[in-house]
Tab-separated table of C-alpha atoms in Angstrom:
chain	number	residue	atom	x	y	z
A	621	MET	CA	16.588	-2.552	28.495
A	622	GLU	CA	19.389	-0.730	26.796
A	623	GLY	CA	22.517	-2.732	26.020
A	624	PHE	CA	20.824	-6.137	26.237
A	625	TYR	CA	19.224	-8.650	23.878
A	626	TYR	CA	16.651	-11.387	24.438
A	627	THR	CA	17.132	-15.002	23.357
A	628	ILE	CA	13.927	-16.916	22.578
A	629	PRO	CA	14.455	-20.395	21.028
A	630	SER	CA	12.259	-21.184	18.018
A	631	ASP	CA	10.373	-24.024	19.740
A	632	ILE	CA	9.168	-21.540	22.355
A	633	PHE	CA	8.727	-18.645	19.942
A	634	PHE	CA	6.367	-20.661	17.714
A	635	ASP	CA	4.532	-22.410	20.558
A	636	LYS	CA	0.928	-21.206	20.217
A	637	ASN	CA	0.096	-22.487	23.698
A	638	VAL	CA	2.466	-19.978	25.315
A	639	SER	CA	1.475	-16.316	25.569
A	640	ASP	CA	3.631	-13.601	24.022
A	641	LYS	CA	4.223	-12.106	27.469
A	642	ALA	CA	5.515	-15.442	28.751
A	643	LYS	CA	7.833	-15.739	25.730
A	644	LEU	CA	9.217	-12.286	26.446
A	645	LEU	CA	9.750	-13.241	30.075
A	646	PHE	CA	11.630	-16.387	28.998
A	647	GLY	CA	13.928	-14.238	26.862
A	648	LEU	CA	14.554	-11.909	29.786
A	649	VAL	CA	15.261	-14.792	32.193
A	650	ALA	CA	17.664	-16.327	29.649
A	651	ASN	CA	19.471	-12.995	29.591
A	652	PHE	CA	20.298	-13.357	33.292
A	653	CYS	CA	21.260	-17.037	33.310
A	654	ASN	CA	24.770	-18.436	33.647
A	655	LYS	CA	26.344	-20.992	31.302
A	656	TYR	CA	24.378	-23.767	33.009
A	657	GLY	CA	21.063	-22.125	32.164
A	658	LYS	CA	20.375	-21.169	35.779
A	659	CYS	CA	19.660	-17.809	37.417
A	660	PHE	CA	18.413	-16.457	40.732
A	661	VAL	CA	16.564	-13.312	39.622
A	662	SER	CA	13.459	-12.420	41.648
A	663	ASN	CA	9.905	-11.738	40.448
A	664	LYS	CA	10.242	-8.248	41.883
A	665	TYR	CA	13.236	-7.405	39.718
A	666	LEU	CA	11.726	-9.017	36.605
A	667	GLY	CA	8.594	-6.974	37.225
A	668	GLU	CA	10.585	-3.758	37.487
A	669	VAL	CA	12.325	-4.460	34.182
A	670	LEU	CA	9.094	-5.301	32.347
A	671	ASP	CA	6.947	-2.738	34.214
A	672	ARG	CA	4.654	-5.496	35.480
A	673	SER	CA	3.450	-6.471	38.956
A	674	GLU	CA	5.037	-9.325	40.897
A	675	GLY	CA	1.718	-11.167	40.617
A	676	THR	CA	1.801	-10.949	36.825
A	677	ILE	CA	5.402	-12.191	36.727
A	678	SER	CA	4.498	-15.062	39.055
A	679	ARG	CA	1.690	-16.134	36.710
A	680	LEU	CA	3.977	-15.957	33.668
A	681	VAL	CA	6.655	-18.005	35.427
A	682	SER	CA	4.003	-20.604	36.300
A	683	GLU	CA	2.880	-20.627	32.657
A	684	LEU	CA	6.428	-21.367	31.495
A	685	VAL	CA	6.878	-24.018	34.169
A	686	GLU	CA	3.622	-25.740	33.173
A	687	ALA	CA	4.661	-25.586	29.507
A	688	GLY	CA	7.954	-27.280	30.414
A	689	TYR	CA	10.248	-24.383	29.492
A	690	LEU	CA	11.273	-23.388	33.012
A	691	LYS	CA	11.980	-25.254	36.215
A	692	SER	CA	11.556	-23.344	39.452
A	693	ILE	CA	13.122	-24.587	42.693
A	694	VAL	CA	12.842	-22.751	46.024
A	695	ASP	CA	15.513	-23.441	48.623
A	696	LYS	CA	13.720	-23.073	51.954
A	697	LYS	CA	16.995	-23.599	53.808
A	698	ASN	CA	18.509	-20.583	52.071
A	699	ALA	CA	16.002	-17.789	52.761
A	700	ASN	CA	13.611	-19.171	50.110
A	701	LYS	CA	16.099	-18.382	47.369
A	702	ARG	CA	14.660	-19.438	44.024
A	703	THR	CA	16.541	-20.978	41.127
A	704	LEU	CA	15.114	-20.780	37.606
A	705	THR	CA	16.436	-23.294	35.073
A	706	LEU	CA	15.850	-23.002	31.324
A	707	TYR	CA	14.514	-25.900	29.266
A	708	SER	CA	14.279	-25.992	25.470
A	709	LYS	CA	14.716	-28.485	22.626
A	710	MET	CA	17.048	-25.946	21.035
A	711	ASN	CA	20.482	-24.940	22.271
A	712	ILE	CA	20.252	-21.612	24.075
A	713	PRO	CA	23.350	-19.461	23.411
A	714	ILE	CA	24.766	-18.412	26.768
A	715	ARG	CA	28.177	-16.945	27.627
A	716	LYS	CA	30.891	-19.614	27.882
A	717	ASN	CA	32.836	-18.028	30.706
A	718	ASP	CA	30.591	-18.223	33.747
A	719	TYR	CA	32.622	-15.839	35.899
A	720	THR	CA	33.230	-13.290	33.171
A	721	TYR	CA	29.573	-13.280	32.119
A	722	THR	CA	28.261	-13.060	35.668
A	723	GLN	CA	30.681	-10.298	36.589
A	724	LYS	CA	29.871	-8.338	33.437
A	725	ARG	CA	26.138	-8.711	34.136
A	726	GLU	CA	26.609	-7.468	37.689
A	727	ASP	CA	28.652	-4.495	36.467
A	728	ASN	CA	26.095	-3.660	33.775
A	729	ASN	CA	23.234	-3.919	36.234
A	730	THR	CA	25.024	-1.623	38.686
A	731	ILE	CA	25.643	1.021	36.021
A	732	TYR	CA	22.106	0.685	34.644
A	733	ASN	CA	20.454	0.900	38.063
A	734	ASN	CA	22.595	3.847	39.164
A	735	THR	CA	21.679	5.699	35.966
A	736	LYS	CA	18.017	5.013	36.634
A	737	LEU	CA	18.268	6.267	40.204
A	738	ASN	CA	19.759	9.526	38.938
A	739	ILE	CA	16.923	9.905	36.448
A	740	PHE	CA	14.325	9.141	39.129
A	741	ASN	CA	15.776	11.970	41.207
A	742	ASP	CA	15.964	14.391	38.276
A	743	VAL	CA	12.420	13.698	37.064
A	744	ILE	CA	10.741	13.952	40.454
A	745	SER	CA	12.762	17.032	41.423
A	746	TYR	CA	11.765	18.711	38.152
A	747	LEU	CA	8.110	17.844	38.699
A	748	ASN	CA	8.154	19.133	42.279
A	749	ASP	CA	9.801	22.362	41.168
A	750	LYS	CA	7.388	23.027	38.300
A	751	ALA	CA	4.163	21.861	39.950
A	752	ASN	CA	4.918	22.847	43.561
A	753	THR	CA	4.538	19.235	44.690
A	754	THR	CA	6.475	17.107	47.165
A	755	TYR	CA	6.679	13.671	45.578
A	756	LYS	CA	9.577	11.394	46.543
A	757	SER	CA	11.956	9.820	44.051
A	758	SER	CA	12.414	6.902	46.462
A	759	ASN	CA	8.751	5.937	46.194
A	760	LYS	CA	8.592	2.531	44.469
A	761	ALA	CA	5.378	3.314	42.604
A	762	ASN	CA	6.918	6.487	41.178
A	763	GLN	CA	10.046	4.578	40.222
A	764	ARG	CA	8.031	1.890	38.421
A	765	MET	CA	6.187	4.479	36.332
A	766	ILE	CA	9.420	6.205	35.308
A	767	SER	CA	11.296	2.936	34.824
A	768	GLY	CA	8.592	1.643	32.513
A	769	ARG	CA	8.942	4.624	30.187
A	770	LEU	CA	12.741	4.452	30.273
A	771	ASP	CA	12.567	0.813	29.197
A	772	GLU	CA	10.431	1.942	26.251
A	773	GLY	CA	13.262	4.207	25.119
A	774	TYR	CA	12.187	7.584	26.482
A	775	LYS	CA	14.852	9.929	27.865
A	776	LEU	CA	15.093	12.422	30.725
A	777	GLU	CA	14.328	15.295	28.367
A	778	ASP	CA	11.060	13.601	27.360
A	779	PHE	CA	9.909	13.568	30.977
A	780	LYS	CA	10.698	17.265	31.313
A	781	ILE	CA	8.720	18.056	28.164
A	782	VAL	CA	5.729	16.099	29.477
A	783	ILE	CA	5.916	17.940	32.788
A	784	ASP	CA	6.248	21.340	31.092
A	785	ASN	CA	3.350	20.612	28.735
A	786	MET	CA	0.918	19.478	31.379
A	787	VAL	CA	1.933	22.066	33.987
A	788	ALA	CA	1.210	24.735	31.373
A	789	LYS	CA	-2.206	23.149	30.746
A	790	TRP	CA	-3.325	22.104	34.219
A	791	LYS	CA	-1.585	24.279	36.835
A	792	GLY	CA	-4.011	26.681	38.444
A	793	THR	CA	-7.043	24.732	37.197
A	794	GLU	CA	-9.216	21.985	38.618
A	795	TRP	CA	-6.939	19.495	36.826
A	796	GLN	CA	-3.874	20.488	38.855
A	797	GLN	CA	-4.421	17.466	41.107
A	798	TYR	CA	-3.388	15.258	38.171
A	799	LEU	CA	0.105	16.720	38.042
A	800	ARG	CA	1.396	13.538	39.615
A	801	PRO	CA	3.666	10.672	38.487
A	802	GLN	CA	0.907	8.078	38.238
A	803	THR	CA	-0.961	10.250	35.719
A	804	LEU	CA	1.832	11.985	33.821
A	805	PHE	CA	4.007	8.913	33.308
A	806	GLN	CA	1.425	6.188	32.699
A	807	ALA	CA	2.099	4.042	29.645
A	808	SER	CA	-1.176	4.774	27.841
A	809	LYS	CA	-0.870	8.577	28.041
A	810	PHE	CA	2.827	9.455	28.130
A	811	GLU	CA	3.239	9.772	24.356
A	812	ASN	CA	0.119	11.943	24.075
A	813	TYR	CA	1.356	14.247	26.808
A	814	LEU	CA	4.775	14.394	25.159
A	815	ASN	CA	3.237	15.553	21.884
A	816	PHE	CA	0.667	17.836	23.473
A	817	THR	CA	0.381	21.272	21.845
A	818	LYS	CA	0.309	24.025	24.435
A	819	THR	CA	-1.933	26.183	22.258
A	820	GLU	CA	-4.745	23.635	22.431
A	821	THR	CA	-7.835	24.776	24.292
A	822	LYS	CA	-8.661	23.149	27.609
A	823	PRO	CA	-11.020	20.163	27.301
A	824	ASN	CA	-14.495	20.240	28.790
A	825	LYS	CA	-13.694	17.182	30.862
A	826	ILE	CA	-10.652	15.690	32.513
A	827	VAL	CA	-8.672	13.295	30.314
A	828	ILE	CA	-6.132	11.285	32.263
């Protein structure tokens, strides 16, 4: 995420019994917590930030809870709202002014999410225009694919280059069906598509 940093205390960082993914999740959760080490962020939102499914986030939260680094409490009287509380032997640096920090986080999230929504629209519109498709920018699966690449540092122009490269290669061929978000923007192929040379000959088999 641009404009943010993760805080991972050394006792967690060097804990060999905790997976690297769980450590990263702890750092992300800490980023959203108030001065009391508590936050109310959902698995869905954490998954969108890390480009992971809600099921994966749920398992990582459970891993941290079992390791004693997180406490998770669900308030059934308040629409099952969940509170995550940080636990560590080390002091976790968190903003001193609860209101200021929370308000700044909300403002940053609003700006960040609005920017992403604009990029979702631009990317899908560009794809539809170039490939004669009708994908929707509001589709959550499409948003997750694009969001994942944005969180890796790619920009709008990179998406357009990928689309241009693969439209030039696949449009009008049997591979045209793969001119879709789930193929073009997948994590394992995006960089290859970005650096694709248009003068390359077509492969004998589909590579997606």
